[in-house]
Amino acid sequence: MNMGWRVDAAVSGFFDSLDHDRLREMLQQRVKDGSILRLIGKWLKAGVLEGETLTQPETGSPQGAVISPMLGNLFRHQVLDEWYVQDVRPRLGGRSFLIRCGADCVIGCEYAADARRILAVLPKRFARFGLTLHPQKTALVPFSKPTAREAEARGRGTFEFLGFTHYGTRSRRRYWVIKQRTAKNRVHRTVKTLWQWCRYNRHVKVTEQYRVLCQKLRGHYQYYGIRGNYRLLAEVVQQGEKAWRYWLNRRSQKGTLTGDNLERWRALFPLPTPRISHSI
């Protein structure tokens, strides 16, 4: 049965918007140990140190704190998960599913009417808990198998989730499949980060630069190395080599990495080849 409608939603500033009073109420429903509750309360009141300025926000969970993912997951469970299971799904006319990770979620529906009803009520549900949906990242996306007339089309719409763009297309055997590729903004962000790192570390020993750059690229492959995404992996490593070569040339006027020097440099410091780590 085809569920060709997606409600793609993301919360603006999720961890900065957590209401402390509501969060304590949720914790008290699950945790009876007073010492644990007091410890979590101290975590929430720890404040944020920016330079020499300490601020004490009345909402939100400390960024980078080990407790923040757990508190955020607990908050979203009551705001979205329980509400979807108890109130939303029983009232829908067709099948549906919910996938949630962090501040992002995707709700799939069989019928367009169900998806539109969810999209209409979703902002009100989050507003009750002091949360705001991101206007550019929240949308209704048609995502169904194409008809016979659309056989050569790539599908009806795309949506982004967890750094990937999900889209429908035809396989080599002409079957309708859903594939993933790295989202454009993630590719741009990764390339920008590599350029900045190569710039700020251009005077570090070349062997140390090579070691760290390889670690960064392998980490990128391990997350984005999914079947059908090889081209964008290769683009990242090409841009990484370009950035490294550019800033190595900038640190000295005695020689440049061109011609034979470039080939010897590539043979001496080969960057890791893109690899597919996941098959879905």
Coordinates of C-alpha atoms in Angstrom, one line a residue:
M1 CA 0.0 0.0 0.0
N2 CA 1.5 3.3 -1.1
M3 CA 1.9 6.1 1.5
G4 CA 2.9 8.9 -0.8
W5 CA 2.5 12.0 1.4
R6 CA 5.1 13.2 3.8
V7 CA 4.9 15.9 6.5
D8 CA 8.5 17.1 7.0
A9 CA 8.9 19.1 10.2
A10 CA 11.8 20.6 12.2
V11 CA 11.8 22.7 15.4
S12 CA 13.5 26.0 15.5
G13 CA 16.1 26.2 18.3
F14 CA 14.8 23.0 19.9
F15 CA 17.4 22.7 22.7
D16 CA 17.3 26.4 23.5
S17 CA 13.5 26.4 23.8
L18 CA 12.9 23.6 26.3
D19 CA 10.6 24.8 29.1
H20 CA 12.2 23.9 32.5
D21 CA 8.9 23.7 34.4
R22 CA 7.3 21.4 31.9
L23 CA 10.5 19.3 31.7
R24 CA 10.6 18.9 35.5
E25 CA 6.9 17.7 35.4
M26 CA 7.8 15.1 32.8
L27 CA 10.8 14.0 34.8
Q28 CA 8.7 13.6 38.0
Q29 CA 6.4 11.3 36.1
R30 CA 9.2 8.9 35.4
V31 CA 11.9 9.5 38.1
K32 CA 11.1 9.3 41.8
D33 CA 14.6 9.6 43.1
G34 CA 14.9 13.2 44.6
S35 CA 18.7 13.2 44.3
I36 CA 18.6 12.5 40.6
L37 CA 16.0 15.2 40.1
R38 CA 18.1 17.7 42.0
L39 CA 21.2 16.8 39.9
I40 CA 19.3 17.3 36.7
G41 CA 18.0 20.6 38.0
K42 CA 21.6 21.8 38.6
W43 CA 22.5 20.7 35.1
L44 CA 19.7 22.9 33.7
K45 CA 20.8 25.9 35.9
A46 CA 24.5 25.5 34.9
G47 CA 24.4 28.5 32.6
V48 CA 26.4 29.2 29.4
L49 CA 29.9 30.7 29.4
E50 CA 30.7 32.7 26.3
G51 CA 34.2 34.1 26.6
E52 CA 34.1 35.8 30.0
T53 CA 30.3 36.3 30.1
L54 CA 28.1 33.8 32.0
T55 CA 24.5 33.8 31.2
Q56 CA 21.7 32.0 33.0
P57 CA 18.9 31.3 30.5
E58 CA 15.5 30.4 31.9
T59 CA 14.7 28.0 29.1
G60 CA 16.7 25.4 27.2
S61 CA 19.2 22.7 28.0
P62 CA 23.0 23.4 28.0
Q63 CA 24.5 22.9 24.6
G64 CA 27.1 20.1 24.7
A65 CA 26.0 18.7 28.0
V66 CA 25.8 14.9 28.1
I67 CA 22.3 15.2 29.6
S68 CA 20.8 17.3 26.8
P69 CA 20.1 14.6 24.2
M70 CA 18.3 12.5 26.9
L71 CA 16.2 15.5 28.1
G72 CA 15.4 16.5 24.6
N73 CA 14.3 13.0 23.7
L74 CA 12.1 12.8 26.8
F75 CA 10.5 16.2 25.9
R76 CA 9.8 15.2 22.3
H77 CA 8.4 11.8 23.4
Q78 CA 5.6 13.4 25.3
V79 CA 5.1 16.3 22.9
L80 CA 5.0 14.2 19.7
D81 CA 5.3 10.5 20.1
E82 CA 2.5 9.9 22.7
W83 CA 0.3 12.4 21.0
Y84 CA 0.7 10.8 17.6
V85 CA 0.0 7.3 19.0
Q86 CA -2.9 8.2 21.2
D87 CA -4.7 11.0 19.4
V88 CA -3.5 11.3 15.8
R89 CA -3.2 7.8 14.3
P90 CA -6.6 6.5 15.5
R91 CA -8.3 9.4 13.7
L92 CA -6.6 9.0 10.3
G93 CA -8.4 7.4 7.4
G94 CA -5.4 5.5 6.2
R95 CA -2.1 4.1 7.3
S96 CA 0.7 6.3 8.5
F97 CA 4.1 6.2 10.2
L98 CA 6.3 8.5 12.3
I99 CA 10.1 8.8 12.2
R100 CA 11.8 11.2 14.6
C101 CA 15.4 12.1 15.4
G102 CA 16.4 15.0 17.5
A103 CA 14.6 18.2 16.4
D104 CA 13.5 16.7 13.0
C105 CA 10.6 14.4 12.2
V106 CA 8.8 12.9 9.2
I107 CA 5.2 11.7 9.2
G108 CA 4.1 9.6 6.3
C109 CA 0.5 9.2 5.3
E110 CA -1.5 7.2 2.8
Y111 CA -4.0 9.9 2.0
A112 CA -3.3 13.6 1.3
A113 CA -6.3 14.7 3.5
D114 CA -4.7 13.0 6.5
A115 CA -1.3 14.7 5.8
R116 CA -3.0 18.1 5.5
R117 CA -4.8 17.7 8.8
I118 CA -1.6 16.8 10.6
L119 CA 0.3 19.7 9.0
A120 CA -2.5 22.1 10.2
V121 CA -2.6 20.9 13.8
L122 CA 1.2 20.2 14.2
P123 CA 2.2 23.9 14.9
K124 CA -0.5 24.3 17.5
R125 CA 0.6 21.1 19.3
F126 CA 4.2 22.3 19.5
A127 CA 3.2 25.8 20.5
R128 CA 1.4 24.4 23.6
F129 CA 4.9 23.4 24.8
G130 CA 6.7 26.6 23.8
L131 CA 8.2 25.2 20.6
T132 CA 8.1 26.7 17.2
L133 CA 8.3 24.9 13.9
H134 CA 10.9 26.1 11.4
P135 CA 8.9 27.8 8.5
Q136 CA 11.3 26.8 5.8
K137 CA 11.9 23.2 7.0
T138 CA 8.2 22.3 7.6
A139 CA 6.2 21.4 4.6
L140 CA 3.8 18.8 3.0
V141 CA 5.7 16.8 0.3
P142 CA 3.9 14.6 -2.2
F143 CA 6.1 11.5 -2.5
S144 CA 4.4 8.8 -4.4
K145 CA 5.2 6.3 -7.1
P146 CA 4.8 7.9 -10.6
T147 CA 2.0 7.0 -12.9
A148 CA 2.5 5.4 -16.3
R149 CA 2.8 8.9 -17.9
E150 CA 5.4 9.9 -15.3
A151 CA 7.5 6.7 -15.8
E152 CA 10.6 8.6 -16.7
A153 CA 10.2 11.2 -13.9
R154 CA 12.3 11.1 -10.7
G155 CA 9.2 11.2 -8.5
R156 CA 6.9 13.6 -6.9
G157 CA 9.0 15.9 -4.7
T158 CA 11.9 15.3 -2.4
F159 CA 12.4 15.8 1.3
E160 CA 15.5 16.2 3.6
F161 CA 16.0 14.2 6.8
L162 CA 19.2 13.7 8.8
G163 CA 21.4 15.3 6.3
F164 CA 20.1 13.3 3.3
T165 CA 17.8 14.3 0.4
H166 CA 15.4 11.5 -0.1
Y167 CA 14.0 11.2 -3.7
G168 CA 12.2 8.7 -5.8
T169 CA 13.6 7.3 -9.1
R170 CA 13.9 4.2 -11.3
S171 CA 16.5 1.5 -10.6
R172 CA 18.5 -0.1 -13.4
R173 CA 15.8 -2.8 -13.7
R174 CA 13.2 -0.1 -14.0
Y175 CA 11.7 -0.6 -10.5
W176 CA 10.4 2.3 -8.5
V177 CA 12.9 2.9 -5.6
I178 CA 13.7 5.5 -3.0
K179 CA 17.3 6.7 -2.9
Q180 CA 19.3 9.1 -0.7
R181 CA 22.0 11.6 -1.5
T182 CA 23.9 14.1 0.7
A183 CA 21.8 17.3 1.1
K184 CA 23.3 20.2 -0.8
N185 CA 23.7 22.4 2.3
R186 CA 25.6 19.5 4.0
V187 CA 28.0 19.2 1.1
H188 CA 28.6 23.0 1.1
R189 CA 29.1 23.0 4.9
T190 CA 31.6 20.1 4.7
V191 CA 33.6 21.7 1.9
K192 CA 33.6 25.1 3.7
T193 CA 34.8 23.4 6.9
L194 CA 37.7 21.6 5.1
W195 CA 38.8 24.9 3.5
Q196 CA 38.8 26.7 6.8
W197 CA 40.7 23.9 8.5
C198 CA 43.3 23.7 5.8
R199 CA 43.7 27.5 6.0
Y200 CA 44.2 27.7 9.8
N201 CA 46.5 24.7 9.9
R202 CA 48.6 25.3 6.8
H203 CA 51.8 25.8 8.9
V204 CA 51.4 22.5 10.8
K205 CA 53.6 19.7 9.7
V206 CA 52.4 18.2 6.4
T207 CA 52.3 14.7 7.9
E208 CA 50.1 15.9 10.7
Q209 CA 47.8 17.7 8.3
Y210 CA 47.6 14.5 6.2
R211 CA 46.6 12.4 9.3
V212 CA 43.9 14.7 10.5
L213 CA 42.5 15.4 7.0
C214 CA 42.2 11.6 6.4
Q215 CA 40.3 11.2 9.6
K216 CA 37.9 13.9 8.6
L217 CA 37.2 12.3 5.2
R218 CA 36.8 8.8 6.7
G219 CA 34.3 10.2 9.2
H220 CA 32.4 11.8 6.3
Y221 CA 32.4 8.5 4.4
Q222 CA 31.1 6.5 7.4
Y223 CA 28.0 8.7 7.8
Y224 CA 27.2 9.6 4.2
G225 CA 28.6 6.5 2.5
I226 CA 25.3 5.1 1.4
R227 CA 24.5 3.3 -1.8
G228 CA 23.9 5.6 -4.7
N229 CA 25.7 8.5 -3.0
Y230 CA 29.2 7.8 -4.4
R231 CA 29.4 10.9 -6.7
L232 CA 28.9 13.4 -3.9
L233 CA 31.5 11.5 -1.7
A234 CA 34.0 11.9 -4.6
E235 CA 33.1 15.6 -4.9
V236 CA 33.9 16.1 -1.2
V237 CA 37.3 14.4 -1.5
Q238 CA 38.1 16.4 -4.6
Q239 CA 37.3 19.7 -2.9
G240 CA 39.3 18.5 0.1
E241 CA 42.4 17.9 -2.0
K242 CA 41.9 21.2 -3.8
A243 CA 41.7 23.1 -0.5
W244 CA 44.8 21.3 0.9
R245 CA 46.9 21.9 -2.2
Y246 CA 45.8 25.6 -2.3
W247 CA 46.9 26.4 1.2
L248 CA 50.1 24.4 1.0
N249 CA 51.0 26.5 -2.0
R250 CA 50.2 29.7 -0.1
R251 CA 52.5 29.0 2.8
S252 CA 55.7 29.0 0.7
Q253 CA 56.9 30.7 -2.5
K254 CA 59.8 28.2 -3.1
G255 CA 57.7 25.6 -4.9
T256 CA 54.2 24.8 -6.0
L257 CA 52.3 21.6 -6.3
T258 CA 52.0 21.4 -10.1
G259 CA 53.0 19.0 -12.8
D260 CA 55.4 16.3 -11.6
N261 CA 55.5 17.8 -8.1
L262 CA 51.7 17.3 -7.9
E263 CA 51.9 13.7 -9.0
R264 CA 54.7 12.9 -6.5
W265 CA 52.7 14.7 -3.7
R266 CA 49.6 12.7 -4.5
A267 CA 51.6 9.4 -4.5
L268 CA 53.2 10.3 -1.1
F269 CA 49.9 11.6 0.5
P270 CA 47.0 9.7 -1.1
L271 CA 43.7 10.8 0.4
P272 CA 41.3 7.9 1.3
T273 CA 39.1 6.7 -1.6
P274 CA 35.4 7.2 -1.1
R275 CA 33.7 4.0 0.0
I276 CA 30.1 2.9 0.6
S277 CA 29.6 2.0 4.2
H278 CA 25.9 1.4 4.3
S279 CA 23.5 -0.4 2.0
I280 CA 19.8 0.4 2.3

